Amino acid sequence: MSLVIHKASRLEGVLKVPGDKSISHRALILGAAARGRQTIDGIADSADVRTTMEALRAMGCFVESMPDGRTLVLTRAITPEFEIDAGNSGTTARLLAGLAAARARRCHIDGDASLRKRPMARVAEPLARMGARVVLANGGTLPATIEGGALHGIRYEMTVPSAQVKSAVLIAGVFAEGETTVVDRVPTRDHTEIMLAAMGADIAREGNTVRVRGGVPLEGVHVTVPGDFSSAAYFLVATILIPGSRVHLPFTGVNPRRAGLLNVLERMGAAFSIDALHTGISEHAGDLATAHAPLHGVTVDDPAAIASIIDEIPVLAVAATQAEGRTEIRGAGELRHKESDRIDAIAHNLRALGASIETFDDGFAVEGPTRLRGAAVSSFGDHRIAMSMAVAGLVADGHTEIDDASVVEISYPKFFADLRTLIR
Ligand code: S3P
């Protein structure tokens, strides 16, 4: 499906963005690893999260929506041998590799053409050191076969900044003998650590080091999933770019390791208010509001800052085209290993719209501001590229046609419908 976006004169309104995808995956997967019932409120309704639900069913877990809208996860026993189709979802493949290493006699994990290109050795290597047998295709990608069992704790120094790798090791560590230590030199999203603590794991963080003691059973809990900051980011950037706009996004996740885009956009000249901070749940959420503001270019090259905006860099690139001066993103080579090569995808599309962008192995630089002209762009089969191009289309003259826009299903099926409610 290709979709046409017209230049918008203003965005205004209140929108509750759907539940956080990262937290939804963890609520399901850790629920499957727990004793008793895990109930989840506000789970993301997205293709990736449904992929995790199906995978857990293949493992023998009970995963159902209840009449009150909550999702129930309950595990009596994990099937000894099972197959997982992780579809397009890196989080499903990598976090479940951790659980399979601990709990499966034999598990086969595969994914779609995009996921089959993404690196899996980064997960296989620590899991093998813990005692699992992991065989990957072509020495480093899916399909994977994992023979799990009796694991032992390790000390693991992360070689790439990846919350998915850290989470896989911690999940395996919950079932391993002894202590597992992960040294996370660059702080990445900590949803797994927060949820494990809430579920009774013996887990502690000291500086960059996270320790989990194996053999302490997880207890099912009730999880309230806040709105997904990564989904909110598209509306925040569009609002800031379009004169006269103002939006309010209630109950949106603002975990500092996820919401780094707020700091970058503030440095560029935007302002945000976060009201009614909800602290009764384990993850921080707030009512987030912003309005149009003129922006100026900045450099973002600090590894921790990059990790805190990793999924928002495509939409930040769109903001950069409208900012006065140069915006440079460095140290973001991980963008080349996402659902598409996001550095190339951003550059290709923004050039088609008339922007000035230079790419590097580990990032890009945009010279702004440029008046964007509507053109044909591609999602590159990547949900975050499709949504970022929708934001570009709202500011570009004329109309912008996004090829394969239905890929937004991966994280946010109602994205275009929700966007329409804000356009005035
Ligand atoms: C995610 C971690 C990030 C992120 C992805 C979701 C997670 O990937 O890009 O969209 O839920 O843990 P990496 O951990 O590979 O950096």
PDB file of N, CA and C in Angstrom, residues 261-313:
ATOM      1  N   LEU A 261      15.251  11.976  23.268  1.00  0.00           N
ATOM      2  CA  LEU A 261      14.891  12.922  22.200  1.00  0.00           C
ATOM      3  C   LEU A 261      14.407  14.246  22.798  1.00  0.00           C
ATOM      4  N   LEU A 262      13.796  14.185  23.984  1.00  0.00           N
ATOM      5  CA  LEU A 262      13.326  15.435  24.614  1.00  0.00           C
ATOM      6  C   LEU A 262      14.524  16.354  24.866  1.00  0.00           C
ATOM      7  N   ASN A 263      15.632  15.773  25.367  1.00  0.00           N
ATOM      8  CA  ASN A 263      16.818  16.609  25.659  1.00  0.00           C
ATOM      9  C   ASN A 263      17.400  17.172  24.369  1.00  0.00           C
ATOM     10  N   VAL A 264      17.454  16.346  23.317  1.00  0.00           N
ATOM     11  CA  VAL A 264      18.052  16.824  22.059  1.00  0.00           C
ATOM     12  C   VAL A 264      17.183  17.936  21.463  1.00  0.00           C
ATOM     13  N   LEU A 265      15.875  17.735  21.441  1.00  0.00           N
ATOM     14  CA  LEU A 265      14.998  18.769  20.864  1.00  0.00           C
ATOM     15  C   LEU A 265      15.017  20.038  21.723  1.00  0.00           C
ATOM     16  N   GLU A 266      15.178  19.880  23.048  1.00  0.00           N
ATOM     17  CA  GLU A 266      15.314  21.086  23.898  1.00  0.00           C
ATOM     18  C   GLU A 266      16.575  21.846  23.545  1.00  0.00           C
ATOM     19  N   ARG A 267      17.664  21.094  23.333  1.00  0.00           N
ATOM     20  CA  ARG A 267      18.915  21.761  22.928  1.00  0.00           C
ATOM     21  C   ARG A 267      18.731  22.474  21.601  1.00  0.00           C
ATOM     22  N   MET A 268      17.831  21.972  20.762  1.00  0.00           N
ATOM     23  CA  MET A 268      17.593  22.577  19.439  1.00  0.00           C
ATOM     24  C   MET A 268      16.620  23.754  19.513  1.00  0.00           C
ATOM     25  N   GLY A 269      15.980  23.950  20.686  1.00  0.00           N
ATOM     26  CA  GLY A 269      15.103  25.109  20.833  1.00  0.00           C
ATOM     27  C   GLY A 269      13.654  24.796  21.170  1.00  0.00           C
ATOM     28  N   ALA A 270      13.271  23.527  21.275  1.00  0.00           N
ATOM     29  CA  ALA A 270      11.883  23.175  21.605  1.00  0.00           C
ATOM     30  C   ALA A 270      11.681  23.204  23.118  1.00  0.00           C
ATOM     31  N   ALA A 271      10.427  23.211  23.533  1.00  0.00           N
ATOM     32  CA  ALA A 271      10.110  23.164  24.966  1.00  0.00           C
ATOM     33  C   ALA A 271       9.010  22.126  25.187  1.00  0.00           C
ATOM     34  N   PHE A 272       9.085  21.437  26.326  1.00  0.00           N
ATOM     35  CA  PHE A 272       8.092  20.400  26.644  1.00  0.00           C
ATOM     36  C   PHE A 272       7.573  20.625  28.044  1.00  0.00           C
ATOM     37  N   SER A 273       6.344  20.211  28.287  1.00  0.00           N
ATOM     38  CA  SER A 273       5.915  20.115  29.684  1.00  0.00           C
ATOM     39  C   SER A 273       5.543  18.668  29.948  1.00  0.00           C
ATOM     40  N   ILE A 274       5.915  18.197  31.119  1.00  0.00           N
ATOM     41  CA  ILE A 274       5.542  16.831  31.531  1.00  0.00           C
ATOM     42  C   ILE A 274       4.783  16.982  32.844  1.00  0.00           C
ATOM     43  N   ASP A 275       3.463  16.741  32.785  1.00  0.00           N
ATOM     44  CA  ASP A 275       2.633  16.887  33.980  1.00  0.00           C
ATOM     45  C   ASP A 275       2.197  15.529  34.468  1.00  0.00           C
ATOM     46  N   ALA A 276       1.635  15.563  35.673  1.00  0.00           N
ATOM     47  CA  ALA A 276       0.994  14.382  36.248  1.00  0.00           C
ATOM     48  C   ALA A 276       1.871  13.156  36.092  1.00  0.00           C
ATOM     49  N   LEU A 277       3.110  13.274  36.558  1.00  0.00           N
ATOM     50  CA  LEU A 277       4.006  12.133  36.472  1.00  0.00           C
ATOM     51  C   LEU A 277       3.400  10.972  37.260  1.00  0.00           C
ATOM     52  N   HIS A 278       3.214   9.856  36.600  1.00  0.00           N
ATOM     53  CA  HIS A 278       2.628   8.684  37.263  1.00  0.00           C
ATOM     54  C   HIS A 278       3.764   7.885  37.874  1.00  0.00           C
ATOM     55  N   THR A 279       3.757   7.738  39.168  1.00  0.00           N
ATOM     56  CA  THR A 279       4.843   7.005  39.803  1.00  0.00           C
ATOM     57  C   THR A 279       4.339   5.715  40.450  1.00  0.00           C
ATOM     58  N   GLY A 280       3.032   5.464  40.363  1.00  0.00           N
ATOM     59  CA  GLY A 280       2.471   4.262  40.984  1.00  0.00           C
ATOM     60  C   GLY A 280       2.804   2.997  40.197  1.00  0.00           C
ATOM     61  N   ILE A 281       3.382   3.157  39.017  1.00  0.00           N
ATOM     62  CA  ILE A 281       3.771   1.995  38.229  1.00  0.00           C
ATOM     63  C   ILE A 281       5.285   1.962  38.176  1.00  0.00           C
ATOM     64  N   SER A 282       5.861   0.831  37.774  1.00  0.00           N
ATOM     65  CA  SER A 282       7.313   0.755  37.882  1.00  0.00           C
ATOM     66  C   SER A 282       8.030   1.601  36.831  1.00  0.00           C
ATOM     67  N   GLU A 283       7.390   1.863  35.685  1.00  0.00           N
ATOM     68  CA  GLU A 283       7.996   2.715  34.661  1.00  0.00           C
ATOM     69  C   GLU A 283       7.418   4.127  34.772  1.00  0.00           C
ATOM     70  N   HIS A 284       8.253   5.142  34.551  1.00  0.00           N
ATOM     71  CA  HIS A 284       7.743   6.511  34.625  1.00  0.00           C
ATOM     72  C   HIS A 284       6.921   6.875  33.396  1.00  0.00           C
ATOM     73  N   ALA A 285       5.790   7.515  33.644  1.00  0.00           N
ATOM     74  CA  ALA A 285       4.961   7.990  32.541  1.00  0.00           C
ATOM     75  C   ALA A 285       4.435   9.358  32.915  1.00  0.00           C
ATOM     76  N   GLY A 286       4.197  10.200  31.921  1.00  0.00           N
ATOM     77  CA  GLY A 286       3.691  11.536  32.204  1.00  0.00           C
ATOM     78  C   GLY A 286       2.803  12.023  31.079  1.00  0.00           C
ATOM     79  N   ASP A 287       2.126  13.136  31.335  1.00  0.00           N
ATOM     80  CA  ASP A 287       1.320  13.778  30.300  1.00  0.00           C
ATOM     81  C   ASP A 287       2.249  14.777  29.613  1.00  0.00           C
ATOM     82  N   LEU A 288       2.512  14.518  28.364  1.00  0.00           N
ATOM     83  CA  LEU A 288       3.566  15.239  27.640  1.00  0.00           C
ATOM     84  C   LEU A 288       2.912  16.244  26.693  1.00  0.00           C
ATOM     85  N   ALA A 289       3.395  17.491  26.706  1.00  0.00           N
ATOM     86  CA  ALA A 289       2.830  18.473  25.770  1.00  0.00           C
ATOM     87  C   ALA A 289       3.962  19.264  25.133  1.00  0.00           C
ATOM     88  N   THR A 290       3.720  19.694  23.893  1.00  0.00           N
ATOM     89  CA  THR A 290       4.692  20.566  23.229  1.00  0.00           C
ATOM     90  C   THR A 290       3.964  21.435  22.203  1.00  0.00           C
ATOM     91  N   ALA A 291       4.710  22.400  21.676  1.00  0.00           N
ATOM     92  CA  ALA A 291       4.136  23.340  20.706  1.00  0.00           C
ATOM     93  C   ALA A 291       5.210  23.672  19.684  1.00  0.00           C
ATOM     94  N   HIS A 292       4.785  24.345  18.624  1.00  0.00           N
ATOM     95  CA  HIS A 292       5.740  24.738  17.585  1.00  0.00           C
ATOM     96  C   HIS A 292       6.870  25.581  18.167  1.00  0.00           C
ATOM     97  N   ALA A 293       8.078  25.356  17.678  1.00  0.00           N
ATOM     98  CA  ALA A 293       9.219  26.200  18.058  1.00  0.00           C
ATOM     99  C   ALA A 293      10.234  26.183  16.924  1.00  0.00           C
ATOM    100  N   PRO A 294      10.898  27.318  16.659  1.00  0.00           N
ATOM    101  CA  PRO A 294      11.978  27.300  15.666  1.00  0.00           C
ATOM    102  C   PRO A 294      13.176  26.531  16.230  1.00  0.00           C
ATOM    103  N   LEU A 295      13.842  25.762  15.389  1.00  0.00           N
ATOM    104  CA  LEU A 295      14.949  24.909  15.854  1.00  0.00           C
ATOM    105  C   LEU A 295      16.271  25.365  15.258  1.00  0.00           C
ATOM    106  N   HIS A 296      17.350  25.042  15.967  1.00  0.00           N
ATOM    107  CA  HIS A 296      18.690  25.214  15.382  1.00  0.00           C
ATOM    108  C   HIS A 296      19.461  23.899  15.506  1.00  0.00           C
ATOM    109  N   GLY A 297      20.434  23.718  14.643  1.00  0.00           N
ATOM    110  CA  GLY A 297      21.166  22.450  14.577  1.00  0.00           C
ATOM    111  C   GLY A 297      22.019  22.189  15.810  1.00  0.00           C
ATOM    112  N   VAL A 298      22.265  20.908  16.104  1.00  0.00           N
ATOM    113  CA  VAL A 298      23.136  20.509  17.217  1.00  0.00           C
ATOM    114  C   VAL A 298      23.950  19.293  16.762  1.00  0.00           C
ATOM    115  N   THR A 299      24.964  18.965  17.565  1.00  0.00           N
ATOM    116  CA  THR A 299      25.701  17.717  17.346  1.00  0.00           C
ATOM    117  C   THR A 299      25.329  16.752  18.459  1.00  0.00           C
ATOM    118  N   VAL A 300      25.039  15.513  18.099  1.00  0.00           N
ATOM    119  CA  VAL A 300      24.808  14.479  19.115  1.00  0.00           C
ATOM    120  C   VAL A 300      25.804  13.366  18.827  1.00  0.00           C
ATOM    121  N   ASP A 301      26.783  13.208  19.728  1.00  0.00           N
ATOM    122  CA  ASP A 301      27.789  12.164  19.508  1.00  0.00           C
ATOM    123  C   ASP A 301      28.138  11.414  20.780  1.00  0.00           C
ATOM    124  N   ASP A 302      27.504  11.773  21.895  1.00  0.00           N
ATOM    125  CA  ASP A 302      27.768  11.079  23.141  1.00  0.00           C
ATOM    126  C   ASP A 302      27.078   9.709  23.085  1.00  0.00           C
ATOM    127  N   PRO A 303      27.818   8.604  23.343  1.00  0.00           N
ATOM    128  CA  PRO A 303      27.221   7.265  23.188  1.00  0.00           C
ATOM    129  C   PRO A 303      25.938   7.067  24.012  1.00  0.00           C
ATOM    130  N   ALA A 304      25.912   7.599  25.231  1.00  0.00           N
ATOM    131  CA  ALA A 304      24.704   7.408  26.054  1.00  0.00           C
ATOM    132  C   ALA A 304      23.521   8.157  25.454  1.00  0.00           C
ATOM    133  N   ALA A 305      23.796   9.364  24.930  1.00  0.00           N
ATOM    134  CA  ALA A 305      22.717  10.139  24.302  1.00  0.00           C
ATOM    135  C   ALA A 305      22.215   9.416  23.053  1.00  0.00           C
ATOM    136  N   ILE A 306      23.146   8.866  22.269  1.00  0.00           N
ATOM    137  CA  ILE A 306      22.748   8.125  21.054  1.00  0.00           C
ATOM    138  C   ILE A 306      21.873   6.927  21.446  1.00  0.00           C
ATOM    139  N   ALA A 307      22.289   6.184  22.475  1.00  0.00           N
ATOM    140  CA  ALA A 307      21.489   5.008  22.883  1.00  0.00           C
ATOM    141  C   ALA A 307      20.083   5.432  23.303  1.00  0.00           C
ATOM    142  N   SER A 308      19.970   6.612  23.900  1.00  0.00           N
ATOM    143  CA  SER A 308      18.659   7.045  24.422  1.00  0.00           C
ATOM    144  C   SER A 308      17.737   7.599  23.327  1.00  0.00           C
ATOM    145  N   ILE A 309      18.273   7.736  22.095  1.00  0.00           N
ATOM    146  CA  ILE A 309      17.424   8.232  20.990  1.00  0.00           C
ATOM    147  C   ILE A 309      17.453   7.276  19.799  1.00  0.00           C
ATOM    148  N   ILE A 310      17.985   6.062  20.005  1.00  0.00           N
ATOM    149  CA  ILE A 310      18.342   5.225  18.846  1.00  0.00           C
ATOM    150  C   ILE A 310      17.173   5.024  17.870  1.00  0.00           C
ATOM    151  N   ASP A 311      15.965   4.795  18.389  1.00  0.00           N
ATOM    152  CA  ASP A 311      14.838   4.552  17.474  1.00  0.00           C
ATOM    153  C   ASP A 311      14.215   5.851  16.953  1.00  0.00           C
ATOM    154  N   GLU A 312      14.598   6.978  17.527  1.00  0.00           N
ATOM    155  CA  GLU A 312      14.022   8.270  17.135  1.00  0.00           C
ATOM    156  C   GLU A 312      14.923   9.048  16.172  1.00  0.00           C
ATOM    157  N   ILE A 313      16.084   8.488  15.831  1.00  0.00           N
ATOM    158  CA  ILE A 313      17.013   9.223  14.970  1.00  0.00           C
ATOM    159  C   ILE A 313      16.402   9.493  13.580  1.00  0.00           C
TER     160      ILE A 313
END
